[in-house]
PDB file of C-alpha atoms and ligand atoms in Angstrom:
ATOM      1  CA  UNK A   1       7.229  21.095  -4.068  1.00  0.00           C
ATOM      2  CA  UNK A   2       8.863  23.859  -2.111  1.00  0.00           C
ATOM      3  CA  UNK A   3      11.337  21.818  -0.093  1.00  0.00           C
ATOM      4  CA  UNK A   4      14.422  19.790  -0.734  1.00  0.00           C
ATOM      5  CA  UNK A   5      13.543  17.144   1.850  1.00  0.00           C
ATOM      6  CA  UNK A   6      13.544  13.576   0.535  1.00  0.00           C
ATOM      7  CA  UNK A   7       9.977  12.548  -0.252  1.00  0.00           C
ATOM      8  CA  UNK A   8       7.708   9.690   0.599  1.00  0.00           C
ATOM      9  CA  UNK A   9       4.968   9.010  -1.955  1.00  0.00           C
ATOM     10  CA  UNK A  10       2.014   7.618  -0.015  1.00  0.00           C
ATOM     11  CA  UNK A  11      -0.997   6.432  -2.011  1.00  0.00           C
ATOM     12  CA  UNK A  12      -4.561   5.405  -1.133  1.00  0.00           C
ATOM     13  CA  UNK A  13      -7.493   4.362  -3.332  1.00  0.00           C
ATOM     14  CA  UNK A  14     -10.947   5.720  -4.033  1.00  0.00           C
ATOM     15  CA  UNK A  15     -13.998   3.702  -2.889  1.00  0.00           C
ATOM     16  CA  UNK A  16     -14.872   0.547  -4.820  1.00  0.00           C
ATOM     17  CA  UNK A  17     -17.195  -2.452  -4.682  1.00  0.00           C
ATOM     18  CA  UNK A  18     -20.237  -0.384  -3.653  1.00  0.00           C
ATOM     19  CA  UNK A  19     -18.578   1.275  -0.626  1.00  0.00           C
ATOM     20  CA  UNK A  20     -18.858   5.049  -0.199  1.00  0.00           C
ATOM     21  CA  UNK A  21     -15.552   5.411   1.603  1.00  0.00           C
ATOM     22  CA  UNK A  22     -12.121   3.847   1.265  1.00  0.00           C
ATOM     23  CA  UNK A  23     -10.220   3.808   4.581  1.00  0.00           C
ATOM     24  CA  UNK A  24      -6.908   3.837   2.743  1.00  0.00           C
ATOM     25  CA  UNK A  25      -7.563   7.254   1.255  1.00  0.00           C
ATOM     26  CA  UNK A  26      -9.006   8.652   4.494  1.00  0.00           C
ATOM     27  CA  UNK A  27      -5.813   7.758   6.381  1.00  0.00           C
ATOM     28  CA  UNK A  28      -3.378   8.646   3.606  1.00  0.00           C
ATOM     29  CA  UNK A  29      -4.878  12.079   2.901  1.00  0.00           C
ATOM     30  CA  UNK A  30      -4.567  12.983   6.595  1.00  0.00           C
ATOM     31  CA  UNK A  31      -0.792  12.509   6.403  1.00  0.00           C
ATOM     32  CA  UNK A  32      -0.251  14.718   3.335  1.00  0.00           C
ATOM     33  CA  UNK A  33       2.415  17.369   3.933  1.00  0.00           C
ATOM     34  CA  UNK A  34       3.615  15.866   7.235  1.00  0.00           C
ATOM     35  CA  UNK A  35       7.304  15.724   7.944  1.00  0.00           C
ATOM     36  CA  UNK A  36       8.767  12.642   9.541  1.00  0.00           C
ATOM     37  CA  UNK A  37      12.395  11.913  10.339  1.00  0.00           C
ATOM     38  CA  UNK A  38      13.602  14.472   7.804  1.00  0.00           C
ATOM     39  CA  UNK A  39      11.246  13.293   5.044  1.00  0.00           C
ATOM     40  CA  UNK A  40       8.178  14.939   3.511  1.00  0.00           C
ATOM     41  CA  UNK A  41       5.005  12.923   2.894  1.00  0.00           C
ATOM     42  CA  UNK A  42       3.274  13.504  -0.449  1.00  0.00           C
ATOM     43  CA  UNK A  43      -0.124  11.788  -0.476  1.00  0.00           C
ATOM     44  CA  UNK A  44      -2.075  10.942  -3.601  1.00  0.00           C
ATOM     45  CA  UNK A  45      -5.303   9.134  -4.437  1.00  0.00           C
ATOM     46  CA  UNK A  46      -5.229   6.436  -7.091  1.00  0.00           C
ATOM     47  CA  UNK A  47      -8.425   5.300  -8.815  1.00  0.00           C
ATOM     48  CA  UNK A  48      -9.459   1.697  -8.198  1.00  0.00           C
ATOM     49  CA  UNK A  49      -8.907   1.052 -11.912  1.00  0.00           C
ATOM     50  CA  UNK A  50      -6.185  -1.188 -13.286  1.00  0.00           C
ATOM     51  CA  UNK A  51      -5.111   0.949 -16.240  1.00  0.00           C
ATOM     52  CA  UNK A  52      -5.589   4.456 -14.859  1.00  0.00           C
ATOM     53  CA  UNK A  53      -3.948   3.714 -11.502  1.00  0.00           C
ATOM     54  CA  UNK A  54      -0.801   2.458 -13.209  1.00  0.00           C
ATOM     55  CA  UNK A  55      -0.627   5.501 -15.508  1.00  0.00           C
ATOM     56  CA  UNK A  56      -1.065   7.884 -12.576  1.00  0.00           C
ATOM     57  CA  UNK A  57       1.465   6.056 -10.415  1.00  0.00           C
ATOM     58  CA  UNK A  58       4.102   6.335 -13.136  1.00  0.00           C
ATOM     59  CA  UNK A  59       3.419  10.056 -13.514  1.00  0.00           C
ATOM     60  CA  UNK A  60       3.518  10.663  -9.752  1.00  0.00           C
ATOM     61  CA  UNK A  61       6.766   8.748  -9.410  1.00  0.00           C
ATOM     62  CA  UNK A  62       8.378  10.908 -12.126  1.00  0.00           C
ATOM     63  CA  UNK A  63       7.079  14.146 -10.579  1.00  0.00           C
ATOM     64  CA  UNK A  64       7.622  13.433  -6.883  1.00  0.00           C
ATOM     65  CA  UNK A  65      10.890  11.423  -7.168  1.00  0.00           C
ATOM     66  CA  UNK A  66      10.274   9.678  -3.854  1.00  0.00           C
ATOM     67  CA  UNK A  67      12.834   7.699  -1.883  1.00  0.00           C
ATOM     68  CA  UNK A  68      10.030   5.600  -0.389  1.00  0.00           C
ATOM     69  CA  UNK A  69       6.881   4.467  -2.196  1.00  0.00           C
ATOM     70  CA  UNK A  70       4.174   3.140   0.110  1.00  0.00           C
ATOM     71  CA  UNK A  71       0.815   2.006  -1.225  1.00  0.00           C
ATOM     72  CA  UNK A  72      -2.152   1.522   1.097  1.00  0.00           C
ATOM     73  CA  UNK A  73      -5.413  -0.243   0.255  1.00  0.00           C
ATOM     74  CA  UNK A  74      -8.576  -1.577   1.856  1.00  0.00           C
ATOM     75  CA  UNK A  75      -8.751  -5.317   2.437  1.00  0.00           C
ATOM     76  CA  UNK A  76     -12.164  -5.901   3.976  1.00  0.00           C
ATOM     77  CA  UNK A  77     -11.412  -9.446   5.102  1.00  0.00           C
ATOM     78  CA  UNK A  78      -8.289  -8.505   7.058  1.00  0.00           C
ATOM     79  CA  UNK A  79      -8.291  -8.059  10.822  1.00  0.00           C
ATOM     80  CA  UNK A  80      -4.962  -6.282  11.232  1.00  0.00           C
ATOM     81  CA  UNK A  81      -2.618  -3.911   9.480  1.00  0.00           C
ATOM     82  CA  UNK A  82      -1.300  -6.268   6.828  1.00  0.00           C
ATOM     83  CA  UNK A  83       2.272  -5.715   5.673  1.00  0.00           C
ATOM     84  CA  UNK A  84       2.564  -7.238   2.225  1.00  0.00           C
ATOM     85  CA  UNK A  85       5.679  -9.319   1.611  1.00  0.00           C
ATOM     86  CA  UNK A  86       5.213  -9.953  -2.100  1.00  0.00           C
ATOM     87  CA  UNK A  87       3.423  -8.678  -5.210  1.00  0.00           C
ATOM     88  CA  UNK A  88       2.858 -10.810  -8.307  1.00  0.00           C
ATOM     89  CA  UNK A  89       2.814  -9.906 -12.003  1.00  0.00           C
ATOM     90  CA  UNK A  90      -0.832 -10.855 -12.448  1.00  0.00           C
ATOM     91  CA  UNK A  91      -4.261  -9.265 -12.784  1.00  0.00           C
ATOM     92  CA  UNK A  92      -7.206 -11.565 -12.051  1.00  0.00           C
ATOM     93  CA  UNK A  93     -10.238  -9.452 -11.135  1.00  0.00           C
ATOM     94  CA  UNK A  94     -13.116 -11.078  -9.225  1.00  0.00           C
ATOM     95  CA  UNK A  95     -15.201  -7.921  -9.754  1.00  0.00           C
ATOM     96  CA  UNK A  96     -14.886  -5.202 -12.430  1.00  0.00           C
ATOM     97  CA  UNK A  97     -12.774  -2.211 -11.451  1.00  0.00           C
ATOM     98  CA  UNK A  98     -14.243   1.294 -11.212  1.00  0.00           C
ATOM     99  CA  UNK A  99     -13.864   1.714 -14.992  1.00  0.00           C
ATOM    100  CA  UNK A 100     -15.661  -1.577 -15.701  1.00  0.00           C
ATOM    101  CA  UNK A 101     -12.509  -3.483 -16.669  1.00  0.00           C
ATOM    102  CA  UNK A 102     -12.137  -7.081 -15.480  1.00  0.00           C
ATOM    103  CA  UNK A 103      -8.762  -8.425 -16.649  1.00  0.00           C
ATOM    104  CA  UNK A 104      -8.302 -12.157 -16.155  1.00  0.00           C
ATOM    105  CA  UNK A 105      -4.847 -13.717 -15.996  1.00  0.00           C
ATOM    106  CA  UNK A 106      -3.077 -10.773 -17.609  1.00  0.00           C
ATOM    107  CA  UNK A 107       0.315  -9.510 -16.477  1.00  0.00           C
ATOM    108  CA  UNK A 108       0.670  -6.141 -14.732  1.00  0.00           C
ATOM    109  CA  UNK A 109       3.758  -5.467 -16.862  1.00  0.00           C
ATOM    110  CA  UNK A 110       4.319  -7.781 -19.823  1.00  0.00           C
ATOM    111  CA  UNK A 111       7.705  -9.485 -19.820  1.00  0.00           C
ATOM    112  CA  UNK A 112       8.582  -8.375 -16.271  1.00  0.00           C
ATOM    113  CA  UNK A 113       9.484 -10.827 -13.466  1.00  0.00           C
ATOM    114  CA  UNK A 114       6.770 -13.044 -11.947  1.00  0.00           C
ATOM    115  CA  UNK A 115       7.014 -11.373  -8.540  1.00  0.00           C
ATOM    116  CA  UNK A 116       8.872  -8.902  -6.396  1.00  0.00           C
ATOM    117  CA  UNK A 117       9.420  -8.895  -2.655  1.00  0.00           C
ATOM    118  CA  UNK A 118       8.788  -5.759  -0.625  1.00  0.00           C
ATOM    119  CA  UNK A 119      11.944  -3.725  -0.141  1.00  0.00           C
ATOM    120  CA  UNK A 120      10.639  -2.123   3.050  1.00  0.00           C
ATOM    121  CA  UNK A 121      11.680  -3.707   6.388  1.00  0.00           C
ATOM    122  CA  UNK A 122       8.352  -5.465   7.046  1.00  0.00           C
ATOM    123  CA  UNK A 123       9.573  -7.455  10.057  1.00  0.00           C
ATOM    124  CA  UNK A 124      10.939  -4.380  11.808  1.00  0.00           C
ATOM    125  CA  UNK A 125       7.745  -2.502  10.905  1.00  0.00           C
ATOM    126  CA  UNK A 126       5.593  -5.278  12.350  1.00  0.00           C
ATOM    127  CA  UNK A 127       7.638  -5.291  15.587  1.00  0.00           C
ATOM    128  CA  UNK A 128       7.357  -1.504  15.916  1.00  0.00           C
ATOM    129  CA  UNK A 129       3.586  -1.667  15.378  1.00  0.00           C
ATOM    130  CA  UNK A 130       3.216  -4.383  18.021  1.00  0.00           C
ATOM    131  CA  UNK A 131       5.316  -2.347  20.459  1.00  0.00           C
ATOM    132  CA  UNK A 132       2.933   0.558  19.905  1.00  0.00           C
ATOM    133  CA  UNK A 133      -0.039  -1.699  20.718  1.00  0.00           C
ATOM    134  CA  UNK A 134      -1.314  -1.986  17.157  1.00  0.00           C
ATOM    135  CA  UNK A 135      -2.327  -5.316  15.603  1.00  0.00           C
ATOM    136  CA  UNK A 136      -0.182  -6.031  12.557  1.00  0.00           C
ATOM    137  CA  UNK A 137       0.688  -9.089  10.492  1.00  0.00           C
ATOM    138  CA  UNK A 138       2.909 -10.077   7.604  1.00  0.00           C
ATOM    139  CA  UNK A 139       0.796 -11.078   4.600  1.00  0.00           C
ATOM    140  CA  UNK A 140       2.079 -13.444   1.931  1.00  0.00           C
ATOM    141  CA  UNK A 141      -0.373 -12.270  -0.741  1.00  0.00           C
ATOM    142  CA  UNK A 142      -1.751  -8.893  -1.771  1.00  0.00           C
ATOM    143  CA  UNK A 143      -4.462 -10.622  -3.836  1.00  0.00           C
ATOM    144  CA  UNK A 144      -4.841 -10.284  -7.610  1.00  0.00           C
ATOM    145  CA  UNK A 145      -6.890  -7.085  -7.843  1.00  0.00           C
ATOM    146  CA  UNK A 146      -5.901  -3.401  -8.155  1.00  0.00           C
ATOM    147  CA  UNK A 147      -3.879  -3.316  -4.914  1.00  0.00           C
ATOM    148  CA  UNK A 148      -1.583  -6.139  -5.999  1.00  0.00           C
ATOM    149  CA  UNK A 149      -1.359  -4.403  -9.386  1.00  0.00           C
ATOM    150  CA  UNK A 150      -0.103  -1.180  -7.775  1.00  0.00           C
ATOM    151  CA  UNK A 151       2.081  -2.993  -5.239  1.00  0.00           C
ATOM    152  CA  UNK A 152       3.737  -4.818  -8.143  1.00  0.00           C
ATOM    153  CA  UNK A 153       4.144  -1.609 -10.154  1.00  0.00           C
ATOM    154  CA  UNK A 154       5.713   0.172  -7.170  1.00  0.00           C
ATOM    155  CA  UNK A 155       8.214  -2.631  -6.663  1.00  0.00           C
ATOM    156  CA  UNK A 156       8.925  -2.709 -10.389  1.00  0.00           C
ATOM    157  CA  UNK A 157       9.602   1.060 -10.420  1.00  0.00           C
ATOM    158  CA  UNK A 158      11.749   0.773  -7.288  1.00  0.00           C
ATOM    159  CA  UNK A 159      13.766  -2.043  -8.870  1.00  0.00           C
ATOM    160  CA  UNK A 160      14.569   0.199 -11.857  1.00  0.00           C
ATOM    161  CA  UNK A 161      15.920   3.152  -9.883  1.00  0.00           C
ATOM    162  CA  UNK A 162      18.622   3.251  -7.270  1.00  0.00           C
ATOM    163  CA  UNK A 163      17.748   4.630  -3.873  1.00  0.00           C
ATOM    164  CA  UNK A 164      14.011   3.895  -3.852  1.00  0.00           C
ATOM    165  CA  UNK A 165      12.342   1.376  -1.598  1.00  0.00           C
ATOM    166  CA  UNK A 166       8.725   0.328  -1.913  1.00  0.00           C
ATOM    167  CA  UNK A 167       6.020  -1.638  -0.168  1.00  0.00           C
ATOM    168  CA  UNK A 168       2.305  -2.027   0.398  1.00  0.00           C
ATOM    169  CA  UNK A 169       0.009  -2.195   3.430  1.00  0.00           C
ATOM    170  CA  UNK A 170      -3.546  -3.513   3.378  1.00  0.00           C
ATOM    171  CA  UNK A 171      -5.855  -2.202   6.095  1.00  0.00           C
ATOM    172  CA  UNK A 172      -9.196  -3.405   7.526  1.00  0.00           C
ATOM    173  CA  UNK A 173     -12.577  -1.707   7.129  1.00  0.00           C
ATOM    174  CA  UNK A 174     -13.406   1.410   9.103  1.00  0.00           C
ATOM    175  CA  UNK A 175     -15.894   0.771  11.949  1.00  0.00           C
ATOM    176  CA  UNK A 176     -18.686   2.491   9.978  1.00  0.00           C
ATOM    177  CA  UNK A 177     -18.171   0.010   7.103  1.00  0.00           C
ATOM    178  CA  UNK A 178     -17.929  -3.070   9.350  1.00  0.00           C
ATOM    179  CA  UNK A 179     -21.104  -2.036  11.183  1.00  0.00           C
ATOM    180  CA  UNK A 180     -23.087  -3.255   8.174  1.00  0.00           C
ATOM    181  CA  UNK A 181     -21.237  -6.558   7.646  1.00  0.00           C
ATOM    182  CA  UNK A 182     -21.766  -9.378  10.129  1.00  0.00           C
ATOM    183  CA  UNK A 183     -18.523 -10.537  11.732  1.00  0.00           C
ATOM    184  CA  UNK A 184     -16.294  -8.064   9.878  1.00  0.00           C
ATOM    185  CA  UNK A 185     -13.235  -6.669  11.631  1.00  0.00           C
ATOM    186  CA  UNK A 186     -12.437  -2.963  11.640  1.00  0.00           C
ATOM    187  CA  UNK A 187      -9.836  -0.446  12.720  1.00  0.00           C
ATOM    188  CA  UNK A 188     -10.312   3.223  13.565  1.00  0.00           C
ATOM    189  CA  UNK A 189      -8.888   5.812  11.219  1.00  0.00           C
ATOM    190  CA  UNK A 190      -6.726   7.255  13.996  1.00  0.00           C
ATOM    191  CA  UNK A 191      -5.145   3.838  14.652  1.00  0.00           C
ATOM    192  CA  UNK A 192      -4.497   3.375  10.930  1.00  0.00           C
ATOM    193  CA  UNK A 193      -2.887   6.821  10.701  1.00  0.00           C
ATOM    194  CA  UNK A 194      -0.770   6.113  13.782  1.00  0.00           C
ATOM    195  CA  UNK A 195       0.219   2.773  12.264  1.00  0.00           C
ATOM    196  CA  UNK A 196       1.241   4.331   8.952  1.00  0.00           C
ATOM    197  CA  UNK A 197       3.410   6.908  10.730  1.00  0.00           C
ATOM    198  CA  UNK A 198       5.097   4.157  12.771  1.00  0.00           C
ATOM    199  CA  UNK A 199       5.575   2.010   9.671  1.00  0.00           C
ATOM    200  CA  UNK A 200       7.136   4.890   7.725  1.00  0.00           C
ATOM    201  CA  UNK A 201       9.378   6.041  10.580  1.00  0.00           C
ATOM    202  CA  UNK A 202      10.588   2.470  10.993  1.00  0.00           C
ATOM    203  CA  UNK A 203      11.202   2.154   7.255  1.00  0.00           C
ATOM    204  CA  UNK A 204      13.285   5.354   7.281  1.00  0.00           C
ATOM    205  CA  UNK A 205      15.305   4.200  10.293  1.00  0.00           C
ATOM    206  CA  UNK A 206      15.841   0.603   9.121  1.00  0.00           C
ATOM    207  CA  UNK A 207      17.822   0.185   5.895  1.00  0.00           C
ATOM    208  CA  UNK A 208      18.242  -3.557   6.459  1.00  0.00           C
ATOM    209  CA  UNK A 209      15.337  -5.597   7.851  1.00  0.00           C
ATOM    210  CA  UNK A 210      15.553  -7.576  11.096  1.00  0.00           C
ATOM    211  CA  UNK A 211      15.464 -11.402  10.863  1.00  0.00           C
ATOM    212  CA  UNK A 212      12.298 -11.899  12.931  1.00  0.00           C
ATOM    213  CA  UNK A 213      10.092 -14.930  12.428  1.00  0.00           C
ATOM    214  CA  UNK A 214       6.731 -14.210  10.754  1.00  0.00           C
ATOM    215  CA  UNK A 215       6.088 -17.214   8.525  1.00  0.00           C
ATOM    216  CA  UNK A 216       3.012 -19.395   8.134  1.00  0.00           C
ATOM    217  CA  UNK A 217       2.406 -23.133   7.759  1.00  0.00           C
ATOM    218  CA  UNK A 218      -0.740 -23.908   5.793  1.00  0.00           C
TER     219      UNK A 218
HETATM  220  N1  PCA B   1      -8.424  -2.373  -2.226  1.00  0.00           N
HETATM  221  C1  PCA B   1      -8.504  -3.150  -3.438  1.00  0.00           C
HETATM  222  C2  PCA B   1      -8.277  -2.178  -4.546  1.00  0.00           C
HETATM  223  C3  PCA B   1      -8.452  -0.815  -3.945  1.00  0.00           C
HETATM  224  C4  PCA B   1      -8.442  -1.036  -2.495  1.00  0.00           C
HETATM  225  O1  PCA B   1      -8.441  -0.157  -1.630  1.00  0.00           O
HETATM  226  C5  PCA B   1      -7.560  -4.352  -3.432  1.00  0.00           C
HETATM  227  O2  PCA B   1      -7.246  -4.880  -2.347  1.00  0.00           O
HETATM  228  O3  PCA B   1      -7.119  -4.773  -4.495  1.00  0.00           O
END
């Protein structure tokens, strides 16, 4: 890759569910090749397909050898940048993926632990995003579709190798998507890009997360 800088593997997804754009890929592709705090960002698109996304992620991880793995995905119902705390070892697809597969109650990785927590400093990242004037929340579930699948796989890969941390961020619709859906929230691509840069810079600078309150009662 032409440089010895430590790498960040940043992934987004292709459009799914009838959309013609996926905001995660639009933001992630814009950051490809950027340097931040002595790290190089390598961006890649994953297909919104359970099987193929996992195969490609494994290949990318072997090739890129990142020190940070950050997955980004669209979550149309979310109003803020959503920092995922946990990923579960489960596929339960409400709609078929882009290859037509609809796994129900199958593990992401057979025999692996039920769940992993993010190893990125989500509380510090949330605080940094708020300080920059960007709406951000801690999310306690990444769902059970392809994003949770990849979030789980990233945390699984990170747990196997020393010196890698991993996490996942869900993002709202772009304004042009929300324009067609009554009541839907949205966030501009430039705000998402700015948020991802802040999140990554904070992750690089924060080896141990800050004990800030961000729980829920419901
Ligand atoms: N969002 C979906 C999969 C791809 C994407 O961008 C999800 O939340 O699972």
